Coordinates of C-alpha atoms in Angstrom, one line a residue:
X1 CA 9.7 36.7 -16.7
X2 CA 7.3 39.6 -17.1
X3 CA 4.6 40.3 -14.6
X4 CA 1.1 39.3 -15.6
X5 CA -1.3 42.0 -16.9
X6 CA -4.0 43.1 -14.4
X7 CA -7.7 42.8 -15.2
X8 CA -10.9 44.0 -13.5
X9 CA -11.9 42.2 -10.3
X10 CA -14.8 39.8 -10.1
X11 CA -16.7 38.1 -7.3
X12 CA -18.4 34.8 -6.5
X13 CA -19.5 32.8 -3.5
X14 CA -17.2 29.8 -3.7
X15 CA -13.9 29.7 -5.7
X16 CA -13.0 26.1 -6.3
X17 CA -9.3 25.4 -7.3
X18 CA -8.8 22.1 -9.1
X19 CA -11.1 20.3 -11.6
X20 CA -10.3 16.7 -10.7
X21 CA -13.0 14.4 -9.3
X22 CA -13.2 16.3 -6.0
X23 CA -13.5 19.8 -7.5
X24 CA -15.9 18.6 -10.2
X25 CA -18.2 16.9 -7.6
X26 CA -18.2 20.0 -5.5
X27 CA -19.0 22.2 -8.5
X28 CA -21.8 19.9 -9.7
X29 CA -23.4 20.0 -6.2
X30 CA -23.1 23.8 -5.9
X31 CA -24.6 24.2 -9.4
X32 CA -27.5 22.0 -8.5
X33 CA -28.1 24.0 -5.3
X34 CA -27.9 27.4 -7.0
X35 CA -24.8 28.5 -5.1
X36 CA -22.6 30.8 -7.2
X37 CA -19.1 29.4 -7.8
X38 CA -16.1 29.4 -10.2
X39 CA -14.1 26.3 -10.9
X40 CA -10.6 26.9 -12.1
X41 CA -7.7 24.6 -13.1
X42 CA -4.2 25.5 -14.1
X43 CA -4.0 22.6 -16.7
X44 CA -4.8 23.6 -20.3
X45 CA -7.5 20.9 -20.5
X46 CA -8.7 17.6 -19.0
X47 CA -5.9 15.3 -17.8
X48 CA -5.2 12.0 -19.5
X49 CA -4.6 8.7 -17.7
X50 CA -6.5 6.0 -15.9
X51 CA -4.9 6.9 -12.5
X52 CA -7.6 6.1 -9.9
X53 CA -9.5 3.5 -11.8
X54 CA -11.7 2.1 -9.0
X55 CA -15.1 3.7 -8.1
X56 CA -16.3 2.3 -4.8
X57 CA -20.0 1.5 -4.0
X58 CA -20.5 4.5 -1.8
X59 CA -19.3 6.8 -4.5
X60 CA -21.6 5.2 -7.0
X61 CA -24.5 6.0 -4.6
X62 CA -23.4 9.6 -4.6
X63 CA -23.2 9.6 -8.4
X64 CA -26.7 8.2 -8.6
X65 CA -27.9 11.2 -6.5
X66 CA -26.0 13.6 -8.9
X67 CA -27.6 12.0 -11.9
X68 CA -24.4 10.5 -13.5
X69 CA -24.4 6.9 -12.2
X70 CA -25.8 5.4 -15.5
X71 CA -23.2 7.3 -17.5
X72 CA -20.3 6.1 -15.3
X73 CA -21.6 2.5 -15.2
X74 CA -21.9 2.5 -19.0
X75 CA -18.2 3.1 -19.2
X76 CA -17.1 0.7 -16.6
X77 CA -17.4 -2.9 -15.3
X78 CA -18.5 -4.0 -11.8
X79 CA -16.8 -6.9 -10.0
X80 CA -14.0 -7.4 -12.6
X81 CA -12.7 -11.0 -12.3
X82 CA -9.1 -11.1 -11.0
X83 CA -6.4 -13.7 -11.6
X84 CA -3.2 -14.0 -9.7
X85 CA -0.4 -16.2 -11.2
X86 CA 2.4 -17.4 -9.0
X87 CA 6.0 -18.1 -9.9
X88 CA 5.1 -21.8 -10.3
X89 CA 2.4 -20.9 -12.9
X90 CA -0.5 -21.7 -10.6
X91 CA -3.4 -19.3 -11.0
X92 CA -5.7 -18.2 -8.1
X93 CA -9.0 -16.7 -9.1
X94 CA -10.7 -13.9 -7.3
X95 CA -12.8 -10.7 -7.6
X96 CA -16.1 -12.3 -6.7
X97 CA -18.6 -10.2 -4.7
X98 CA -18.6 -11.4 -1.0
X99 CA -21.7 -13.3 -0.1
X100 CA -22.3 -10.9 2.8
X101 CA -22.9 -8.1 0.3
X102 CA -24.6 -9.9 -2.6
X103 CA -28.3 -9.4 -3.4
X104 CA -29.0 -7.0 -0.5
X105 CA -31.9 -4.5 -0.8
X106 CA -30.0 -2.0 1.4
X107 CA -26.9 -2.0 -0.9
X108 CA -27.6 -1.2 -4.6
X109 CA -23.9 -1.5 -5.6
X110 CA -22.1 -4.4 -4.0
X111 CA -18.7 -4.1 -5.8
X112 CA -16.4 -1.5 -7.0
X113 CA -16.5 -0.4 -10.6
X114 CA -13.4 -0.3 -12.8
X115 CA -13.3 2.6 -15.2
X116 CA -10.5 5.1 -16.1
X117 CA -10.5 8.2 -13.9
X118 CA -10.7 10.4 -17.0
X119 CA -14.1 8.8 -17.7
X120 CA -15.3 9.8 -14.2
X121 CA -14.1 13.4 -14.8
X122 CA -15.8 13.4 -18.2
X123 CA -19.1 12.3 -16.7
X124 CA -18.9 15.0 -14.0
X125 CA -18.0 17.7 -16.6
X126 CA -21.0 16.7 -18.8
X127 CA -23.3 17.0 -15.8
X128 CA -21.8 20.3 -14.8
X129 CA -22.5 21.5 -18.4
X130 CA -26.1 20.4 -18.1
X131 CA -26.4 22.4 -15.0
X132 CA -25.0 25.5 -16.6
X133 CA -21.5 25.4 -15.2
X134 CA -18.0 25.0 -16.8
X135 CA -14.4 24.4 -15.9
X136 CA -12.1 27.4 -16.5
X137 CA -9.0 25.5 -17.8
X138 CA -5.7 27.3 -18.1
X139 CA -6.5 29.4 -15.1
X140 CA -4.1 29.2 -12.1
X141 CA -4.3 30.5 -8.6
X142 CA -1.4 32.8 -8.0
X143 CA -2.2 33.6 -4.4
X144 CA -4.8 34.8 -2.0
X145 CA -5.4 36.8 1.2
X146 CA -8.1 36.4 3.8
X147 CA -10.3 38.6 6.0
X148 CA -13.1 37.6 8.4
X149 CA -15.6 38.1 5.5
X150 CA -14.0 36.1 2.8
X151 CA -11.0 35.6 0.4
X152 CA -9.4 37.7 -2.2
X153 CA -7.7 35.6 -4.8
X154 CA -5.4 36.4 -7.7
X155 CA -5.9 34.1 -10.7
X156 CA -3.9 34.2 -13.9
X157 CA -5.3 33.2 -17.4
X158 CA -3.1 33.7 -20.5
X159 CA -0.8 36.0 -18.7
X160 CA -3.6 38.2 -17.4
X161 CA -4.1 38.4 -13.6
X162 CA -7.6 38.9 -12.2
X163 CA -8.6 39.6 -8.6
X164 CA -11.6 37.5 -7.5
X165 CA -13.4 38.1 -4.2
X166 CA -15.1 35.0 -2.8
X167 CA -16.8 34.2 0.4
X168 CA -15.0 30.8 0.5
X169 CA -12.0 29.2 -1.2
X170 CA -11.7 25.4 -1.7
X171 CA -8.4 23.9 -2.5
X172 CA -9.1 20.7 -4.5
X173 CA -5.8 21.1 -6.3
X174 CA -4.0 17.9 -5.5
X175 CA -1.0 16.8 -3.6
X176 CA 1.0 19.9 -4.5
X177 CA -1.9 22.2 -3.6
X178 CA -1.2 25.9 -3.8
X179 CA -4.1 26.6 -1.5
X180 CA -2.7 24.2 1.2
X181 CA 0.8 25.6 0.9
X182 CA -0.3 29.2 1.3
X183 CA -2.5 28.4 4.3
X184 CA 0.7 27.0 6.0
X185 CA -1.2 24.1 7.4
X186 CA 1.0 21.1 8.3
X187 CA 0.8 18.1 5.9
X188 CA 2.2 15.3 8.1
X189 CA 3.3 12.0 6.8
X190 CA 6.1 10.5 4.7
X191 CA 7.4 10.2 1.2
X192 CA 8.9 6.7 0.6
X193 CA 11.3 6.6 -2.3
X194 CA 11.7 2.9 -1.7
X195 CA 8.1 2.3 -2.7
X196 CA 7.5 3.3 -6.3
X197 CA 5.4 2.0 -9.2
X198 CA 5.5 2.5 -13.0
X199 CA 2.0 3.1 -14.4
X200 CA 1.0 3.2 -18.1
X201 CA -2.1 3.0 -20.3
X202 CA -1.3 1.0 -23.4
X203 CA -2.7 -1.5 -25.9
X204 CA -1.9 -5.1 -25.3
X205 CA -2.1 -8.1 -27.6
X206 CA -2.0 -11.8 -26.7
X207 CA -4.0 -11.3 -23.5
X208 CA -7.8 -11.6 -22.9
X209 CA -9.7 -8.6 -21.7
X210 CA -11.9 -10.8 -19.6
X211 CA -10.0 -10.4 -16.3
X212 CA -7.5 -8.3 -14.4
X213 CA -4.3 -10.3 -14.5
X214 CA -1.6 -10.0 -11.9
X215 CA 1.6 -11.9 -11.4
X216 CA 3.6 -12.6 -8.2
X217 CA 7.4 -12.5 -8.8
X218 CA 10.4 -12.0 -6.5
X219 CA 11.3 -8.9 -8.5
X220 CA 8.0 -7.2 -7.7
X221 CA 4.4 -6.8 -8.6
X222 CA 3.1 -7.0 -12.2
X223 CA -0.4 -6.2 -13.2
X224 CA -2.4 -5.7 -16.4
X225 CA -6.0 -4.4 -15.9
X226 CA -8.3 -4.0 -19.0
X227 CA -9.9 -0.6 -18.9
X228 CA -13.5 -0.8 -19.9
X229 CA -14.8 1.6 -22.7
X230 CA -11.2 1.8 -24.0
X231 CA -8.9 -0.3 -26.1
X232 CA -6.1 -0.2 -23.5
X233 CA -4.9 -1.8 -20.3
X234 CA -3.5 -0.2 -17.2
X235 CA 0.1 -1.5 -16.7
X236 CA 1.5 -1.4 -13.2
X237 CA 4.9 -2.7 -12.1
X238 CA 6.7 -1.9 -8.8
X239 CA 10.2 -0.6 -8.9
X240 CA 13.0 -2.0 -6.8
X241 CA 14.5 0.5 -4.3
X242 CA 17.1 2.7 -6.1
X243 CA 16.2 1.4 -9.5
X244 CA 15.8 3.9 -12.3
X245 CA 12.3 4.4 -13.6
X246 CA 12.5 3.5 -17.3
X247 CA 9.3 4.3 -19.3
X248 CA 10.2 3.3 -22.8
X249 CA 8.1 0.6 -24.5
X250 CA 11.1 -1.7 -24.6
X251 CA 11.7 -1.4 -20.9
X252 CA 8.0 -1.9 -20.1
X253 CA 8.0 -5.1 -22.3
X254 CA 11.2 -6.4 -20.6
X255 CA 9.8 -6.0 -17.1
X256 CA 6.6 -7.8 -18.2
X257 CA 8.5 -10.7 -19.7
X258 CA 10.7 -11.0 -16.7
X259 CA 7.8 -11.1 -14.2
X260 CA 5.3 -13.2 -16.2
X261 CA 7.7 -15.5 -18.0
X262 CA 5.7 -14.9 -21.1
X263 CA 6.8 -13.5 -24.5
X264 CA 3.5 -14.0 -26.2
X265 CA 2.0 -10.9 -24.5
X266 CA 3.0 -7.9 -26.5
X267 CA 2.7 -4.3 -25.3
X268 CA 2.2 -1.4 -27.7
X269 CA 3.1 2.3 -27.5
X270 CA 1.8 3.9 -24.3
X271 CA -0.9 6.6 -24.4
X272 CA 0.1 7.7 -20.9
X273 CA 2.9 6.9 -18.4
X274 CA 3.6 7.9 -14.8
X275 CA 5.8 7.0 -11.8
X276 CA 3.9 6.8 -8.5
X277 CA 5.7 7.3 -5.2
X278 CA 4.4 6.4 -1.8
X279 CA 3.6 9.9 -0.6
X280 CA 1.3 9.3 2.4
X281 CA 0.1 12.4 4.2
X282 CA -2.8 14.0 6.1
X283 CA -3.3 17.7 6.8
X284 CA -3.6 18.9 10.4
X285 CA -6.7 21.0 9.5
X286 CA -9.3 20.9 6.7
X287 CA -10.2 24.6 7.3
X288 CA -8.1 27.7 7.8
X289 CA -10.4 30.7 8.1
X290 CA -12.4 30.8 4.9
X291 CA -10.1 28.4 3.0
X292 CA -11.0 24.7 2.9
X293 CA -9.0 21.7 1.7
X294 CA -10.4 18.6 0.0
X295 CA -9.3 15.5 -1.8
X296 CA -5.6 15.0 -2.4
X297 CA -4.9 18.5 -1.2
X298 CA -5.9 17.2 2.3
X299 CA -4.9 13.6 2.2
X300 CA -2.7 11.4 -0.1
X301 CA -3.1 7.7 0.0
X302 CA -1.4 4.7 -1.5
X303 CA -3.4 3.2 -4.5
X304 CA -3.9 0.0 -2.5
X305 CA -7.6 -0.6 -2.0
X306 CA -8.7 2.2 -4.4
X307 CA -9.5 4.8 -1.7
X308 CA -8.0 8.1 -2.6
X309 CA -10.3 9.4 -5.4
X310 CA -13.4 8.1 -3.6
X311 CA -12.4 9.8 -0.3
X312 CA -12.0 13.1 -2.1
X313 CA -15.4 12.8 -3.8
X314 CA -17.0 12.2 -0.5
X315 CA -15.2 15.2 1.0
X316 CA -16.9 17.3 -1.6
X317 CA -20.3 15.6 -1.0
X318 CA -20.0 16.5 2.7
X319 CA -19.0 20.1 2.2
X320 CA -21.3 21.0 -0.7
X321 CA -24.6 20.7 1.2
X322 CA -23.3 22.6 4.1
X323 CA -22.3 25.5 1.8
X324 CA -25.8 25.4 0.4
X325 CA -27.4 25.4 3.8
X326 CA -25.5 28.5 4.9
X327 CA -26.1 30.4 1.6
X328 CA -29.7 29.3 0.8
X329 CA -31.2 28.5 4.1
X330 CA -29.5 30.8 6.6
X331 CA -27.8 28.1 8.5
X332 CA -25.1 29.4 10.9
X333 CA -21.6 29.6 9.3
X334 CA -20.3 27.4 12.2
X335 CA -22.0 24.5 10.4
X336 CA -18.9 24.5 8.1
X337 CA -16.7 23.6 11.0
X338 CA -18.3 20.1 11.0
X339 CA -16.7 19.4 7.7
X340 CA -13.3 18.9 9.3
X341 CA -14.8 17.2 12.3
X342 CA -16.5 14.6 10.2
X343 CA -14.1 14.1 7.3
X344 CA -10.7 14.2 8.8
X345 CA -11.2 11.1 11.0
X346 CA -12.5 9.3 7.9
X347 CA -9.3 10.1 6.0
X348 CA -7.1 9.0 8.9
X349 CA -8.9 5.7 8.9
X350 CA -8.6 5.3 5.2
X351 CA -4.9 6.1 5.3
X352 CA -4.4 3.4 7.9
X353 CA -6.3 0.9 5.8
X354 CA -4.5 1.7 2.6
X355 CA -1.1 1.6 4.3
X356 CA -1.9 -1.9 5.7
X357 CA -2.9 -3.1 2.2
X358 CA 0.2 -1.5 0.7
X359 CA 2.5 -3.2 3.3
X360 CA 0.9 -6.5 2.5
X361 CA 1.3 -6.0 -1.3
X362 CA 5.0 -5.1 -0.9
X363 CA 5.6 -8.0 1.5
X364 CA 4.0 -10.6 -0.8
X365 CA 4.7 -9.0 -4.2
X366 CA 1.1 -9.7 -4.9
X367 CA -2.0 -7.5 -5.6
X368 CA -4.9 -8.6 -3.4
X369 CA -7.6 -10.3 -5.4
X370 CA -10.2 -11.0 -2.8
X371 CA -12.8 -8.3 -2.4
X372 CA -12.8 -6.8 1.0
X373 CA -15.9 -5.2 2.5
X374 CA -13.7 -2.7 4.4
X375 CA -12.7 -0.9 1.2
X376 CA -16.1 -0.2 -0.3
X377 CA -16.7 2.7 2.1
X378 CA -20.3 1.8 3.0
X379 CA -19.3 1.7 6.6
X380 CA -18.0 5.3 6.5
X381 CA -20.1 7.4 8.9
X382 CA -20.2 10.1 11.4
X383 CA -21.4 8.6 14.7
X384 CA -20.6 11.0 17.5
X385 CA -20.7 14.0 15.2
X386 CA -22.4 17.2 16.5
X387 CA -24.9 16.6 13.7
X388 CA -25.8 13.0 14.8
X389 CA -28.6 12.7 17.4
X390 CA -30.7 9.7 18.4
X391 CA -32.4 8.0 21.4
X392 CA -31.1 4.5 20.6
X393 CA -28.7 2.5 22.8
X394 CA -25.1 1.9 21.9
X395 CA -25.7 -1.6 20.7
X396 CA -28.3 -0.6 18.0
X397 CA -27.3 -1.7 14.5
X398 CA -28.3 1.6 13.0
X399 CA -27.5 4.9 14.6
X400 CA -27.5 8.6 13.8
X401 CA -24.4 9.4 11.7
X402 CA -24.6 6.1 9.8
X403 CA -25.1 5.9 6.0
X404 CA -28.8 5.8 5.3
X405 CA -29.5 2.2 3.9
X406 CA -31.4 1.8 0.7
X407 CA -34.7 -0.3 0.6
X408 CA -36.6 -1.8 -2.3
X409 CA -40.3 -2.5 -3.1
X410 CA -41.6 0.8 -1.7
X411 CA -45.1 1.3 -3.2
X412 CA -46.4 4.8 -3.8
X413 CA -49.3 6.2 -5.8
X414 CA -47.1 6.6 -8.8
X415 CA -45.5 3.2 -8.7
X416 CA -42.8 1.1 -6.9
X417 CA -39.5 2.8 -5.9
X418 CA -36.2 2.3 -4.2
X419 CA -35.7 4.5 -1.2
X420 CA -32.6 6.1 -2.9
X421 CA -34.9 7.2 -5.7
X422 CA -37.0 9.2 -3.3
X423 CA -34.4 10.9 -1.1
X424 CA -31.4 13.1 -1.9
X425 CA -31.4 15.9 -4.4
X426 CA -29.9 18.3 -1.9
X427 CA -32.8 18.1 0.6
X428 CA -33.5 16.6 4.0
X429 CA -35.9 13.7 4.1
X430 CA -38.0 12.6 7.1
X431 CA -39.1 8.9 7.2
X432 CA -42.2 8.8 9.4
X433 CA -43.0 5.3 10.7
X434 CA -45.7 6.6 13.0
X435 CA -49.5 6.4 12.8
X436 CA -51.5 8.7 10.6
X437 CA -51.6 11.6 9.9
X438 CA -48.1 12.2 8.6
X439 CA -45.8 14.4 10.7
X440 CA -46.0 18.0 9.4
X441 CA -42.8 20.0 8.8
X442 CA -44.2 23.5 8.0
X443 CA -41.7 26.1 7.0
X444 CA -39.0 23.7 5.8
X445 CA -37.9 22.4 2.5
X446 CA -37.6 18.8 3.9
X447 CA -39.7 16.1 2.2
X448 CA -41.7 13.7 4.4
X449 CA -42.2 10.1 3.5
X450 CA -44.9 8.5 5.6
X451 CA -44.8 4.7 5.9
X452 CA -48.4 3.4 5.7
X453 CA -50.1 0.1 4.9
X454 CA -51.7 1.4 1.7
X455 CA -50.5 4.6 0.0
X456 CA -53.3 6.9 -1.0
X457 CA -51.6 10.3 -1.4
X458 CA -48.4 12.0 -2.2
X459 CA -45.6 11.3 0.2
X460 CA -47.0 8.0 1.4
X461 CA -45.1 4.8 0.8
X462 CA -45.9 1.1 1.7
X463 CA -43.0 -1.2 2.7
X464 CA -44.4 -4.1 0.6
X465 CA -41.3 -6.3 1.0
X466 CA -40.4 -5.3 4.6
X467 CA -37.0 -4.1 3.4
X468 CA -37.4 -0.6 4.9
X469 CA -38.3 -2.0 8.3
X470 CA -35.4 -4.5 8.1
X471 CA -32.9 -1.7 7.4
X472 CA -34.2 0.9 9.9
X473 CA -35.6 -1.3 12.8
X474 CA -38.4 1.2 13.6
X475 CA -40.9 1.2 16.5
X476 CA -44.4 2.2 15.8
X477 CA -43.5 5.9 16.2
X478 CA -40.0 6.2 14.8
X479 CA -38.8 9.3 13.0
X480 CA -35.6 9.2 10.9
X481 CA -34.2 12.4 9.4
X482 CA -31.8 11.8 6.5
X483 CA -29.4 14.5 5.6
X484 CA -28.9 15.9 2.1
X485 CA -25.7 13.8 1.7
X486 CA -27.5 10.5 2.5
X487 CA -26.4 10.1 6.2
X488 CA -28.8 9.9 9.1
X489 CA -28.9 13.1 11.1
X490 CA -31.5 12.1 13.7
X491 CA -33.4 9.0 14.9
X492 CA -36.2 9.3 17.4
X493 CA -37.8 5.9 18.2
X494 CA -40.0 7.9 20.7
X495 CA -41.4 9.9 17.7
X496 CA -40.2 13.2 19.2
X497 CA -41.3 15.8 16.6
X498 CA -39.9 18.6 18.6
X499 CA -36.4 17.0 18.3
X500 CA -36.9 17.0 14.5
X501 CA -38.0 20.6 14.2
X502 CA -35.2 21.7 16.6
X503 CA -32.7 19.9 14.5
X504 CA -33.9 21.4 11.2
X505 CA -34.2 24.9 12.9
X506 CA -30.4 24.8 13.4
X507 CA -30.1 24.7 9.6
X508 CA -32.2 27.9 9.1

């Protein structure tokens, strides 16, 4: 094999490797913030396949901030009904939104969305294009070296090698990550050959698309999930330990008939097939020098509970605003150390959760059909982080580090809003529940929303339905500082403005 030709070197601030949901989310946020980047992917083009088909509510909130929620929702379905048929033919119905989550002003999305992963990636690429960015498909990372000042990477496109200098490198390049392997960081966990599943996207006749159908059978799990915005279903069937994975249409049909007892359901030629193996791992470190790991490059989950893609997207959401703060606002580079400190414990928790659900699925040969509040990722937070400060006691319902709740019925001079429509966009937001005048934040890019009885000017909002007070539990002086990623950085029920300005000063 001949050596690749050499080309002239280039430079950027962030080199992102891998254009799946994690890398695309990071690129969209960097483009929005004006941070120079390149996004490369070794594949010749977008990958097919439904793969991670569940988008959790917290991820939908992120997508709303990025301006793609409507696009993603249009190609999916919330709270898909689920049916589970037992060996005796009895059907159990599920999939309903739990009463504890329904119709709450602090939760705009109370259920996960079913949509093919390729649709999620499509929406992110379209948004990236709108922001002036693009994916460099067919471009692979060959290797890199590090210094204290940055990374020098060699990338190869069409047989031509190019040297790229970057301040930071992010490996979002999946479970077989080149970036992770070259850093040498440990990827602890296990690969279980006894837990495997055949997946396929294919047309199905003789079955309604109104519900996600699952069957419980001694031979294993069988599932057919209609994929909204397509004409196909996602087929999923577990493999017995040691069994050969057979992906022909005839073999898929035979498994279906064995486990459902039905010959009236007919499968048609697959558009995509894959064999999933239980490869469950977590990296020891998310950062090695100026190289960072995110998504499946840092953690690999079982598909139980639909957590993997969502956790990776939230990795990117956490890291992107910190890059922007260092580049645009002069925040200390040590801010980037909080990425691992905040995100690795989340991945460890999610791995434990998905492993528990996987074990239950394998024990019962049944896909869970009851929606579980533990999987929607609204309880993910960073209490105890170096970036979480408050003067509340340990028993308080809302603390610094928690996800900032939404609120409805907020009247302003230009109309009525939800809180999520007023925050985000890559900026800090201060909610000021104190008396007039509004708390000033001179010299910062943070927006201030002053809660008043009757809004008369810009930045003033009235809590007409009491939903903001119910969510935040303020005193008559409370200040709440919301981070660019939608988590609470600081709460001062004492109304300590100096605490707010000191906090923001640490970000330049």
